[in-house]
PDB file of C-alpha atoms in Angstrom:
ATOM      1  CA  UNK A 412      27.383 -57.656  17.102  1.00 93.00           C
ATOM      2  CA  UNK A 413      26.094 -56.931  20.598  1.00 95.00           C
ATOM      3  CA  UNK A 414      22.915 -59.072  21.744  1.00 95.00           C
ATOM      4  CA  UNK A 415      21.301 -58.709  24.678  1.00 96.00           C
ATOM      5  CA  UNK A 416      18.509 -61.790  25.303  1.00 97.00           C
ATOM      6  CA  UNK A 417      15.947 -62.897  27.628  1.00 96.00           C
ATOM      7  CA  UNK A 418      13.957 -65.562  28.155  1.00 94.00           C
ATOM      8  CA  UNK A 419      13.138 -68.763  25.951  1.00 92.00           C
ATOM      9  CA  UNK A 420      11.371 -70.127  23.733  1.00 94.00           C
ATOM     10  CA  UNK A 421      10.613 -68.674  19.920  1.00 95.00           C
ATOM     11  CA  UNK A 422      13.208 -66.108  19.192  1.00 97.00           C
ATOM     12  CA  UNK A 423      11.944 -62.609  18.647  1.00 98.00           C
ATOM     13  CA  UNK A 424      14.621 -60.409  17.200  1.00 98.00           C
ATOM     14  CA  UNK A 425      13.937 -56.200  18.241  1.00 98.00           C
ATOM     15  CA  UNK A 426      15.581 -54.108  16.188  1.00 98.00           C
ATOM     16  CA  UNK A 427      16.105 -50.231  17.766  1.00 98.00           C
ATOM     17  CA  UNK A 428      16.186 -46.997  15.975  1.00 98.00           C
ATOM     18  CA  UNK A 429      19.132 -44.552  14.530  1.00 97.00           C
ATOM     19  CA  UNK A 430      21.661 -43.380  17.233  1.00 96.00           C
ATOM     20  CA  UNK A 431      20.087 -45.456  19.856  1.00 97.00           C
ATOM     21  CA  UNK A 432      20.897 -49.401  21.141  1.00 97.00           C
ATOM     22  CA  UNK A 433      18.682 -52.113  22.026  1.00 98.00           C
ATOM     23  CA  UNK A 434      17.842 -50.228  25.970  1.00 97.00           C
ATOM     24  CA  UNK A 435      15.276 -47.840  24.250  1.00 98.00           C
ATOM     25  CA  UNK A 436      13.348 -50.986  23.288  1.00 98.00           C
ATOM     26  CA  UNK A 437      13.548 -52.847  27.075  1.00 98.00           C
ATOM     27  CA  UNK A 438      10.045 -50.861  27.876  1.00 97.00           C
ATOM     28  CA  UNK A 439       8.625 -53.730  26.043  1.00 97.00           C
ATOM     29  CA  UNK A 440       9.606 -56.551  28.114  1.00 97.00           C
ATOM     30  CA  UNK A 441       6.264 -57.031  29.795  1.00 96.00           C
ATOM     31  CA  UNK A 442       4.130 -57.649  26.510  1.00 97.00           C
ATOM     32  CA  UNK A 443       6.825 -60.286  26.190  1.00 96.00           C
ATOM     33  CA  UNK A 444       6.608 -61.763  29.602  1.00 94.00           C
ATOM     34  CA  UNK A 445       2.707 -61.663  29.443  1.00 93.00           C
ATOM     35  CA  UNK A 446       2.455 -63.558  26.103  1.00 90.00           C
ATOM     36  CA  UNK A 447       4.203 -66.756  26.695  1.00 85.00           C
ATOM     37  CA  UNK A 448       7.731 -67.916  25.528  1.00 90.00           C
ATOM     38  CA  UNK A 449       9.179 -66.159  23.584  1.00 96.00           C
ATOM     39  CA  UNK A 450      13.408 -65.644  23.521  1.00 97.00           C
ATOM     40  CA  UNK A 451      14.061 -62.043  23.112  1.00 98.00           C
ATOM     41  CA  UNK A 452      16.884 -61.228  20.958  1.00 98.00           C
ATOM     42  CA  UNK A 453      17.827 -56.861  21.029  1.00 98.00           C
ATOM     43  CA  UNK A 454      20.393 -56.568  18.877  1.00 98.00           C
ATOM     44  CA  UNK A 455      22.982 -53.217  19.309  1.00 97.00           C
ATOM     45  CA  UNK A 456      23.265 -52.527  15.342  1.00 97.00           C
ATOM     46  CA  UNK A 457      26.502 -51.257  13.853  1.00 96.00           C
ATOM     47  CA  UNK A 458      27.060 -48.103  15.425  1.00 95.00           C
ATOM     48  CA  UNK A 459      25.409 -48.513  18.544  1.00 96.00           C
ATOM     49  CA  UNK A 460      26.780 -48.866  21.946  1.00 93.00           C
ATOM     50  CA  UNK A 461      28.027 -52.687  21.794  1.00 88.00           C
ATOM     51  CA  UNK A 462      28.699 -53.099  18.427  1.00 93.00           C
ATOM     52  CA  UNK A 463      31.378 -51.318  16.322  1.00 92.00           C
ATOM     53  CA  UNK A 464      30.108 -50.837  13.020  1.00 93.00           C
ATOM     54  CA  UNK A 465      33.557 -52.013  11.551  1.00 90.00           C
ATOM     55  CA  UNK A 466      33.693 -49.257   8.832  1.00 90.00           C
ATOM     56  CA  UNK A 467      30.384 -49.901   7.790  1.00 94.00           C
ATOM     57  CA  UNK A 468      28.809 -46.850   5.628  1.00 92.00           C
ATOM     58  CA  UNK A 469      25.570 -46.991   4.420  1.00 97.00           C
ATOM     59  CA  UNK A 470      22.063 -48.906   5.429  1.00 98.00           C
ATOM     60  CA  UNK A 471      22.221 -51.446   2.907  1.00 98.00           C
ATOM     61  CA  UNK A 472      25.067 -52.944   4.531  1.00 98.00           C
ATOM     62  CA  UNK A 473      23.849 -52.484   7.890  1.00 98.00           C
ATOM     63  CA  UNK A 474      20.706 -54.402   6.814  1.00 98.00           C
ATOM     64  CA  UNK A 475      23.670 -57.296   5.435  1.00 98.00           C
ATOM     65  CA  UNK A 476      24.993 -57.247   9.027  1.00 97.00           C
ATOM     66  CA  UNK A 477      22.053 -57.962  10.583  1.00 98.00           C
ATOM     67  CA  UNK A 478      20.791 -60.483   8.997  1.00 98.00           C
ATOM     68  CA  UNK A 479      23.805 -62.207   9.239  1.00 97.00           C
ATOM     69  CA  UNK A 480      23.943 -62.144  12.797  1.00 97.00           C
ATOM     70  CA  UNK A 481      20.348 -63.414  13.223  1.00 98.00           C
ATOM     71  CA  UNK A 482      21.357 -66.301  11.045  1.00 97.00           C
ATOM     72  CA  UNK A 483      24.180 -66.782  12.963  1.00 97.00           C
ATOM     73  CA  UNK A 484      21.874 -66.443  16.632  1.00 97.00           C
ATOM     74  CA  UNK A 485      19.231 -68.392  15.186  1.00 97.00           C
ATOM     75  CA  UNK A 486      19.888 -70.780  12.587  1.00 96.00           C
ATOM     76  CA  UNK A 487      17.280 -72.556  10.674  1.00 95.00           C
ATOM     77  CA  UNK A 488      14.795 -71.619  13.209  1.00 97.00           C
ATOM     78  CA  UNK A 489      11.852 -69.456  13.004  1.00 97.00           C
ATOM     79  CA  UNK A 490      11.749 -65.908  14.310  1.00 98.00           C
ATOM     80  CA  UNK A 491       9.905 -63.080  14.159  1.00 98.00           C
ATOM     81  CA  UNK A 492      11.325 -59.251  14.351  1.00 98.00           C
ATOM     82  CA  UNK A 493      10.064 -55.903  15.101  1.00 98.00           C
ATOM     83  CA  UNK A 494      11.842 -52.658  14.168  1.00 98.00           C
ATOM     84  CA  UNK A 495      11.433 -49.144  15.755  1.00 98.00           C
ATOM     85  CA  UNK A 496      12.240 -46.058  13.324  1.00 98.00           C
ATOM     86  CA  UNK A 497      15.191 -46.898  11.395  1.00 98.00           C
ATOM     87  CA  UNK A 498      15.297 -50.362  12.824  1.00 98.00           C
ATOM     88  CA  UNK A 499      11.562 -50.678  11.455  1.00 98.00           C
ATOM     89  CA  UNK A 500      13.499 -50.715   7.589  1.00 98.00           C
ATOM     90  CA  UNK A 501      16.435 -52.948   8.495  1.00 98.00           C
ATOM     91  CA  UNK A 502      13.776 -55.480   9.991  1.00 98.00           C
ATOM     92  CA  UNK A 503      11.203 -54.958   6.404  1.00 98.00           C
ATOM     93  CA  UNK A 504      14.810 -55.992   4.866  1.00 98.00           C
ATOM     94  CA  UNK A 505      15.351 -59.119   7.511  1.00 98.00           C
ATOM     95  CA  UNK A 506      11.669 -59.773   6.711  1.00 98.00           C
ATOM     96  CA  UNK A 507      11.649 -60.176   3.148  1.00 98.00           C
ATOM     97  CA  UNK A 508      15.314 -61.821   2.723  1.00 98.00           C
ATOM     98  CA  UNK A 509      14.681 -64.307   5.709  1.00 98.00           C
ATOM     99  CA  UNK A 510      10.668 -64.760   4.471  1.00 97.00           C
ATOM    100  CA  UNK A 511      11.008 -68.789   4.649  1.00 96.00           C
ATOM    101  CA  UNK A 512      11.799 -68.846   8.231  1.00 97.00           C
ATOM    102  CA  UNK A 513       9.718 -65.388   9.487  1.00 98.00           C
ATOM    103  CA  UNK A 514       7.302 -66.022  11.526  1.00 98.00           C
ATOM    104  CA  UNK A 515       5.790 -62.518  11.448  1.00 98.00           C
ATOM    105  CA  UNK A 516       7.465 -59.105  11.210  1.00 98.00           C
ATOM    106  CA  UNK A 517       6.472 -55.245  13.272  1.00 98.00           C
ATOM    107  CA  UNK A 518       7.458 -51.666  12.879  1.00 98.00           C
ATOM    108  CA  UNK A 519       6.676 -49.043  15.102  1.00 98.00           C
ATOM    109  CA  UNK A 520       7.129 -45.567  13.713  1.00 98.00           C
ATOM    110  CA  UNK A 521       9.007 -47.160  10.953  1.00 98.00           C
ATOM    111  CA  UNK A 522      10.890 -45.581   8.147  1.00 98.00           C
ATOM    112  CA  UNK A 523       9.096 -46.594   4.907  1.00 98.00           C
ATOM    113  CA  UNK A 524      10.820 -43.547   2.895  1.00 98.00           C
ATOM    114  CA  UNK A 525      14.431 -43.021   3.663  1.00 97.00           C
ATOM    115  CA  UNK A 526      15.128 -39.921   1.713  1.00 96.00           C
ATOM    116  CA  UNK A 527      13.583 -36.994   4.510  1.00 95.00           C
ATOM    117  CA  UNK A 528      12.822 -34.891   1.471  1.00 96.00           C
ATOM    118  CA  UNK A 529      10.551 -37.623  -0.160  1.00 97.00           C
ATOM    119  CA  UNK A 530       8.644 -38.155   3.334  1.00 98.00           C
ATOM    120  CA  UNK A 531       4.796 -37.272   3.883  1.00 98.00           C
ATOM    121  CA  UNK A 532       4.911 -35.799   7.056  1.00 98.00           C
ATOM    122  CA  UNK A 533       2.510 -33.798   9.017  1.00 98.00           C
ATOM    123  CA  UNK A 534       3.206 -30.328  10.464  1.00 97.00           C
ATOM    124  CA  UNK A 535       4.968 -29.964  14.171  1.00 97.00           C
ATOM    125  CA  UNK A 536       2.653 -29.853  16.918  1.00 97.00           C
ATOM    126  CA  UNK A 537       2.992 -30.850  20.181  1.00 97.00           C
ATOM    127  CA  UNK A 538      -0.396 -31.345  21.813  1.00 98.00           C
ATOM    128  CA  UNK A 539       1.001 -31.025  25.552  1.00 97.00           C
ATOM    129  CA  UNK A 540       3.506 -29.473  27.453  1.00 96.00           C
ATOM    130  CA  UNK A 541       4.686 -30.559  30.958  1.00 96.00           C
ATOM    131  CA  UNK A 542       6.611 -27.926  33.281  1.00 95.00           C
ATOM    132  CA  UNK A 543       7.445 -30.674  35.112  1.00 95.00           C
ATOM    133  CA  UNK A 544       9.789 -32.215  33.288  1.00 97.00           C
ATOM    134  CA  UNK A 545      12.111 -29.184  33.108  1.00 97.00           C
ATOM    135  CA  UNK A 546      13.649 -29.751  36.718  1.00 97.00           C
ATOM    136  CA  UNK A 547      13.815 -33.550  35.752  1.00 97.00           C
ATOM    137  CA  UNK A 548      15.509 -33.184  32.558  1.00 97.00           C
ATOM    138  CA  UNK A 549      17.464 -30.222  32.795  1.00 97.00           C
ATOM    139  CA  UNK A 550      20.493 -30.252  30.194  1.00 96.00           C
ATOM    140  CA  UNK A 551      18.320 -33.022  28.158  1.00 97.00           C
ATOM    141  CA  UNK A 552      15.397 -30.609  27.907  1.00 97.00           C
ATOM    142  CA  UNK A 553      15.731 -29.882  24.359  1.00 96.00           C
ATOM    143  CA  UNK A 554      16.757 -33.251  22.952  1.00 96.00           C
ATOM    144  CA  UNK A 555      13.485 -34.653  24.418  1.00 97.00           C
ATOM    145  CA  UNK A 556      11.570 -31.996  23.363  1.00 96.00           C
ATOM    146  CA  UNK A 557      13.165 -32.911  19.234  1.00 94.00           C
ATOM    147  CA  UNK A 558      10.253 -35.541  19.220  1.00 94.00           C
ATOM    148  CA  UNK A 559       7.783 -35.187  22.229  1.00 97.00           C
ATOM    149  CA  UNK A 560       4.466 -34.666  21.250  1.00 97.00           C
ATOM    150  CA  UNK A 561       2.899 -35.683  24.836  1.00 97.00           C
ATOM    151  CA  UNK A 562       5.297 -34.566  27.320  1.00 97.00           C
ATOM    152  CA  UNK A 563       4.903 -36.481  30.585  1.00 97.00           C
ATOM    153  CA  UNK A 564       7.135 -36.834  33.760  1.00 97.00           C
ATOM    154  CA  UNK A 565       7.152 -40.231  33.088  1.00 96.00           C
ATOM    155  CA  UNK A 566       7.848 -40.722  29.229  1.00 96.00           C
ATOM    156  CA  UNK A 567      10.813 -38.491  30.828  1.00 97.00           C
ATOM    157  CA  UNK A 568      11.797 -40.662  33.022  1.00 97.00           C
ATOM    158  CA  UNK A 569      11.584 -43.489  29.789  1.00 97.00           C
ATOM    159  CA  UNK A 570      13.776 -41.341  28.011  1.00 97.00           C
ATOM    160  CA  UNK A 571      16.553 -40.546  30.609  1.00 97.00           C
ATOM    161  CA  UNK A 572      17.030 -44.003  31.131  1.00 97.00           C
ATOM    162  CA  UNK A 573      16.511 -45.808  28.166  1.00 97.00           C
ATOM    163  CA  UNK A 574      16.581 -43.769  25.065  1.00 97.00           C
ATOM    164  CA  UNK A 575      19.808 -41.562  26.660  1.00 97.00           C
ATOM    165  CA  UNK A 576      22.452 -43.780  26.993  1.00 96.00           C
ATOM    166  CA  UNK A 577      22.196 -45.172  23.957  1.00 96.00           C
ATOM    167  CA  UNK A 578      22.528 -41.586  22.212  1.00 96.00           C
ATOM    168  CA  UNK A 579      25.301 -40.941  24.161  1.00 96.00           C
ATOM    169  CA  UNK A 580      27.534 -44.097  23.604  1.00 96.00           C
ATOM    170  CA  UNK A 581      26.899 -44.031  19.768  1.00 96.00           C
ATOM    171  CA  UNK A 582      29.444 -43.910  17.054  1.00 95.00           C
ATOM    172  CA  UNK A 583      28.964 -41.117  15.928  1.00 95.00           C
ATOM    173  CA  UNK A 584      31.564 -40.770  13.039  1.00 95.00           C
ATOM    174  CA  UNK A 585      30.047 -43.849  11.996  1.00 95.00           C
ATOM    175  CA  UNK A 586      26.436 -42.681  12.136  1.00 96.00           C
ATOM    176  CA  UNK A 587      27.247 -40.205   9.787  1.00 96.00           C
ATOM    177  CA  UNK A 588      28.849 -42.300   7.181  1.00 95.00           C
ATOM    178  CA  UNK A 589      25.368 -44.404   7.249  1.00 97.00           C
ATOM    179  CA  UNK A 590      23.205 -41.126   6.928  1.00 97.00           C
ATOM    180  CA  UNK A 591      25.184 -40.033   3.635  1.00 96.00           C
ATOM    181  CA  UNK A 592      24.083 -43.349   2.686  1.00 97.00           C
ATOM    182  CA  UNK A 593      20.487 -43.854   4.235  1.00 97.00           C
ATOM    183  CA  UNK A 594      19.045 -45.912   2.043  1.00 97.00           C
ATOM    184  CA  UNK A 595      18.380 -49.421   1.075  1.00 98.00           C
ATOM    185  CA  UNK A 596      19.490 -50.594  -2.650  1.00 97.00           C
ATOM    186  CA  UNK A 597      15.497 -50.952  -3.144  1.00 97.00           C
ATOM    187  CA  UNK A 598      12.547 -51.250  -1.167  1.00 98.00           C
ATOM    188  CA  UNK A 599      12.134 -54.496   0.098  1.00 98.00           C
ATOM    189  CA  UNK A 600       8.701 -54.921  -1.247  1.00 98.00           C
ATOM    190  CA  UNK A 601       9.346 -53.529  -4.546  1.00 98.00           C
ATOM    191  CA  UNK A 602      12.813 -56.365  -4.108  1.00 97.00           C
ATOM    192  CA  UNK A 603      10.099 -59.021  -3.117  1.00 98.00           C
ATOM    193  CA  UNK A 604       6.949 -57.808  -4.841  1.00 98.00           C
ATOM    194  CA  UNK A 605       5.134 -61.063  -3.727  1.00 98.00           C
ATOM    195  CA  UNK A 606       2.974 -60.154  -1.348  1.00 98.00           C
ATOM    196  CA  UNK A 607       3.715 -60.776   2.685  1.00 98.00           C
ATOM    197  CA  UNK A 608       1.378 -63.305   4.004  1.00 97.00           C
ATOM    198  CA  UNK A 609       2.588 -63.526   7.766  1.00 98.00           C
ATOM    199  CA  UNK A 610       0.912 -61.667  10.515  1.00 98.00           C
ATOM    200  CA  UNK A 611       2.468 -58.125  10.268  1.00 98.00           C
ATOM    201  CA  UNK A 612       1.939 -55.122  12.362  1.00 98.00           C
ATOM    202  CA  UNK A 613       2.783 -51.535  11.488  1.00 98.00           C
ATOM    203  CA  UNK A 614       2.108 -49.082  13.929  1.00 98.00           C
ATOM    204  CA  UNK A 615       2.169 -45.314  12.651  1.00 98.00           C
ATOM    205  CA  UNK A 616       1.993 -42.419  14.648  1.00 98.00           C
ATOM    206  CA  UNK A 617      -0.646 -39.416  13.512  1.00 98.00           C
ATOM    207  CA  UNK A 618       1.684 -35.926  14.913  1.00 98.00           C
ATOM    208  CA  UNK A 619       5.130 -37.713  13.585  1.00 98.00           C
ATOM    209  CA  UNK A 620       7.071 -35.425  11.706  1.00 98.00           C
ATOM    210  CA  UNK A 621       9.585 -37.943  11.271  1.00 98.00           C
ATOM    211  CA  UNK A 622       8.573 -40.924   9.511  1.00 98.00           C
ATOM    212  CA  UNK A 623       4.625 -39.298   9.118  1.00 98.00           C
ATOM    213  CA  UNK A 624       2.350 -42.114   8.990  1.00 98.00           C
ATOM    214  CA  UNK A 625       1.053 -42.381   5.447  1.00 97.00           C
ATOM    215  CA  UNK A 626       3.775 -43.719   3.678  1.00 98.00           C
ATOM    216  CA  UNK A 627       3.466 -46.949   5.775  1.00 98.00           C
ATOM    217  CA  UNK A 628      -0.155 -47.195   4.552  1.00 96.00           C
ATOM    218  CA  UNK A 629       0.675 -47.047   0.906  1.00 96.00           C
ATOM    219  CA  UNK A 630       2.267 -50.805   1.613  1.00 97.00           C
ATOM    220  CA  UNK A 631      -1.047 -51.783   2.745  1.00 96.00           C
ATOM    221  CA  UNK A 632      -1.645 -54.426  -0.285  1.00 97.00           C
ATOM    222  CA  UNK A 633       2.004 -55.996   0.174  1.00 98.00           C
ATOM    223  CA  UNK A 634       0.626 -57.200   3.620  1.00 98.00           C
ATOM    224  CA  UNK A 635      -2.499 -58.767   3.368  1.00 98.00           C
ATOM    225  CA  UNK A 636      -2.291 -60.620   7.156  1.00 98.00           C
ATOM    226  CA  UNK A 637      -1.286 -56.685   8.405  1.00 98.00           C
ATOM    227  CA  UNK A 638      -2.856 -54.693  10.975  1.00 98.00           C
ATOM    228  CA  UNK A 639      -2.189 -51.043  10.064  1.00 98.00           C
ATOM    229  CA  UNK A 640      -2.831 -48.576  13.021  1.00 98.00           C
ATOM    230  CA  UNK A 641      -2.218 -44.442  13.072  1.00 98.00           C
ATOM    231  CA  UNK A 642      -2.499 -43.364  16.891  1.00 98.00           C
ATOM    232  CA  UNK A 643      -2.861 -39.854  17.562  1.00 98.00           C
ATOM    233  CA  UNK A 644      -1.202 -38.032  19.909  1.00 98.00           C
ATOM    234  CA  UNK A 645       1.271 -39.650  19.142  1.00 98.00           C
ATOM    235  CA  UNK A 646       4.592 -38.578  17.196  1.00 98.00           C
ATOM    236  CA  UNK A 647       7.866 -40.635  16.862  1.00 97.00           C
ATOM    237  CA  UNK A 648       8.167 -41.258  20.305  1.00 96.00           C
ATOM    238  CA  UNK A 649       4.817 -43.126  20.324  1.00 96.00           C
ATOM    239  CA  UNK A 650       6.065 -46.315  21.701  1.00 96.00           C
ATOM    240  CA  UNK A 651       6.100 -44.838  24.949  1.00 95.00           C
ATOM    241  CA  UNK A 652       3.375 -41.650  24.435  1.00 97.00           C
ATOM    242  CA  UNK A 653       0.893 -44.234  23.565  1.00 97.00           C
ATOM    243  CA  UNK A 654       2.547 -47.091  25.549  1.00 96.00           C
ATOM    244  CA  UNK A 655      -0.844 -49.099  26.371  1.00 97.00           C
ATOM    245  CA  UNK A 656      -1.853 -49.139  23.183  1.00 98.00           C
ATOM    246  CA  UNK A 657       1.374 -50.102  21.538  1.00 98.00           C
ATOM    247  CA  UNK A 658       1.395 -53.221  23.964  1.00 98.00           C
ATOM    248  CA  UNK A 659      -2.340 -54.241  23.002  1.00 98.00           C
ATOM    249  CA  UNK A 660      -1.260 -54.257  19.359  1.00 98.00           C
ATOM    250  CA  UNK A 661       2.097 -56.063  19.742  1.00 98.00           C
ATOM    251  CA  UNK A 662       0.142 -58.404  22.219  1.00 98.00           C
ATOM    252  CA  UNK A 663      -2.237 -58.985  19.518  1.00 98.00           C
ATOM    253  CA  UNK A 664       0.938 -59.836  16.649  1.00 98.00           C
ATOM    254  CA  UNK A 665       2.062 -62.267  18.573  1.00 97.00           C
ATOM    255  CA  UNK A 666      -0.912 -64.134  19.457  1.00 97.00           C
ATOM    256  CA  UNK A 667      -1.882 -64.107  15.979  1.00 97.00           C
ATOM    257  CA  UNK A 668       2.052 -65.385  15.211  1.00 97.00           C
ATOM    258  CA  UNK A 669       0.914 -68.062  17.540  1.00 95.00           C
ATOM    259  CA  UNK A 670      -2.304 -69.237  15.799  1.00 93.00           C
ATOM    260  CA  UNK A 671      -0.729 -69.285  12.468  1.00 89.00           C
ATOM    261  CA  UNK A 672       1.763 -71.630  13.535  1.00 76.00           C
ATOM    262  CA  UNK A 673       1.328 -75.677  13.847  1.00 63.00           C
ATOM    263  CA  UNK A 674       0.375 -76.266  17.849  1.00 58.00           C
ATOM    264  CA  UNK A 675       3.007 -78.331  17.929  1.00 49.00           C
ATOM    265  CA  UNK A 676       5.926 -75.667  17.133  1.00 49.00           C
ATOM    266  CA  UNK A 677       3.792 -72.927  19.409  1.00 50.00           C
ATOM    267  CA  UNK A 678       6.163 -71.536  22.028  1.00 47.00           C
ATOM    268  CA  UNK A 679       5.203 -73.231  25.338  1.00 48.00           C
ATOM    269  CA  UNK A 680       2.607 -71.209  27.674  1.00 48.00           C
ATOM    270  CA  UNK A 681       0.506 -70.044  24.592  1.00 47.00           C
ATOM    271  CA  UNK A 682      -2.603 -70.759  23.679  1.00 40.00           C
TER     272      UNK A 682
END
């Protein structure tokens, strides 16, 4: 399985969503760089650009996969993960398999309900539109426009280089054989009812018709160290519609990772 990493220090493993790679997540980097040492790990899942899923067909092996490879990148030694969309379920799964050794675990936008039928979603809106994006996009236009709820030149920009490629290079033959098989063999809280005492952040969007928002929420007592936070305008793309807020709360994660751990295991530079 593909890896790409930066830095040193703590290993963080980022975990990106369904038909992308680990590129759509790089817009994160500098809530990394500005909180200390920590060893990014974005993983290409099975299907993804750098990683052929190896005739791989459903999630719950997926999830296997993966946390396979981070015991196989890691070791013995503490991490913490963060999932976006689908990558938000695989990392609950790393989460609550891997517990003795997480250090704290994030979604963003994450899917909580696989089955799209079971969902609580909110209606479509989009709350902006932004002519100038349609020169900038062109052919692209309407696969932005799937999830944009804020259209900006420059979540456009975001998109054409980060979120595009990845779509592109998929497998998709293999994609499909995961979506006939979507989800997990249970939840992984209703696998691990005990409830999640590391620092946890789930971040929800209040306009996303994908994932909605409220199902996360109904997991609030499983994480009783969790901050829970619906942004609005903001839909499934709200990692970068709401990018500023996004990188206050994952800021926040891992400086509360930090304080729950001994000083003397902190990742250097933190306080």
């Amino acid at each position: 399985m593909f890896a790409y990493e930066i830095g040193s220090g703590r290993p963080v493993v980022l975990l990106h969503g369904f038909g992308l790679d680990h590129r759509s997540l790089l817009p994160l980097e500098p809530v990394f760089e500005r909180s200390g040492r920590w060893r990014r790990i974005y993983l290409d899942m099975p299907g993804a650009t750098g990683s052929p899923a190896n005739g791989l067909g459903s999630t719950q092996e997926v999830a296997e996969a993966v946390a396979g490879e981070i015991r196989a990148r890691v070791g013995d030694e503490p991490f913490a993960v963060l999932g976006n969309s689908f990558g938000g379920m695989i990392a609950r799964y790393v989460a609550h398999e891997l517990r003795s050794q997480v250090l704290g675990l994030a979604t963003v936008a994450g899917v909580f309900v696989a089955r799209h039928d079971r969902r609580t979603v909110p209606a479509r809106t989009v709350l902006r539109r932004e002519p100038g994006i349609v020169p900038l996009l062109g052919a692209e236009l309407d696969e932005y426009r799937a999830d944009a709820v804020v259209e900006s030149v420059d979540d456009a920009r975001v998109f054409l280089e980060y979120v595009l490629p990845g779509v592109r290079a998929a497998d998709q033959p293999a994609l499909e054989r995961i979506a006939e098989r979507y989800s997990l063999d249970r939840e992984p809280e209703d696998a691990h009812p005990e409830p999640f005492t590391q620092p946890a952040l789930h971040i929800t969007g209040r306009q996303d018709d994908v994932v909605g928002y409220s199902d996360a929420w109904s997991r609030d007592g499983h994480y009783p160290r969790a901050s829970f936070a619906v942004l609005d305008a903001a839909g499934h793309n709200l990692l970068n519609e709401q990018r500023d807020l996004c990188a206050a709360l994952i800021t926040d994660w891992l400086r509360r990772i930090v304080s729950a751990v001994p000083e003397d295991l902190r990742p250097s530079g933190t306080g």
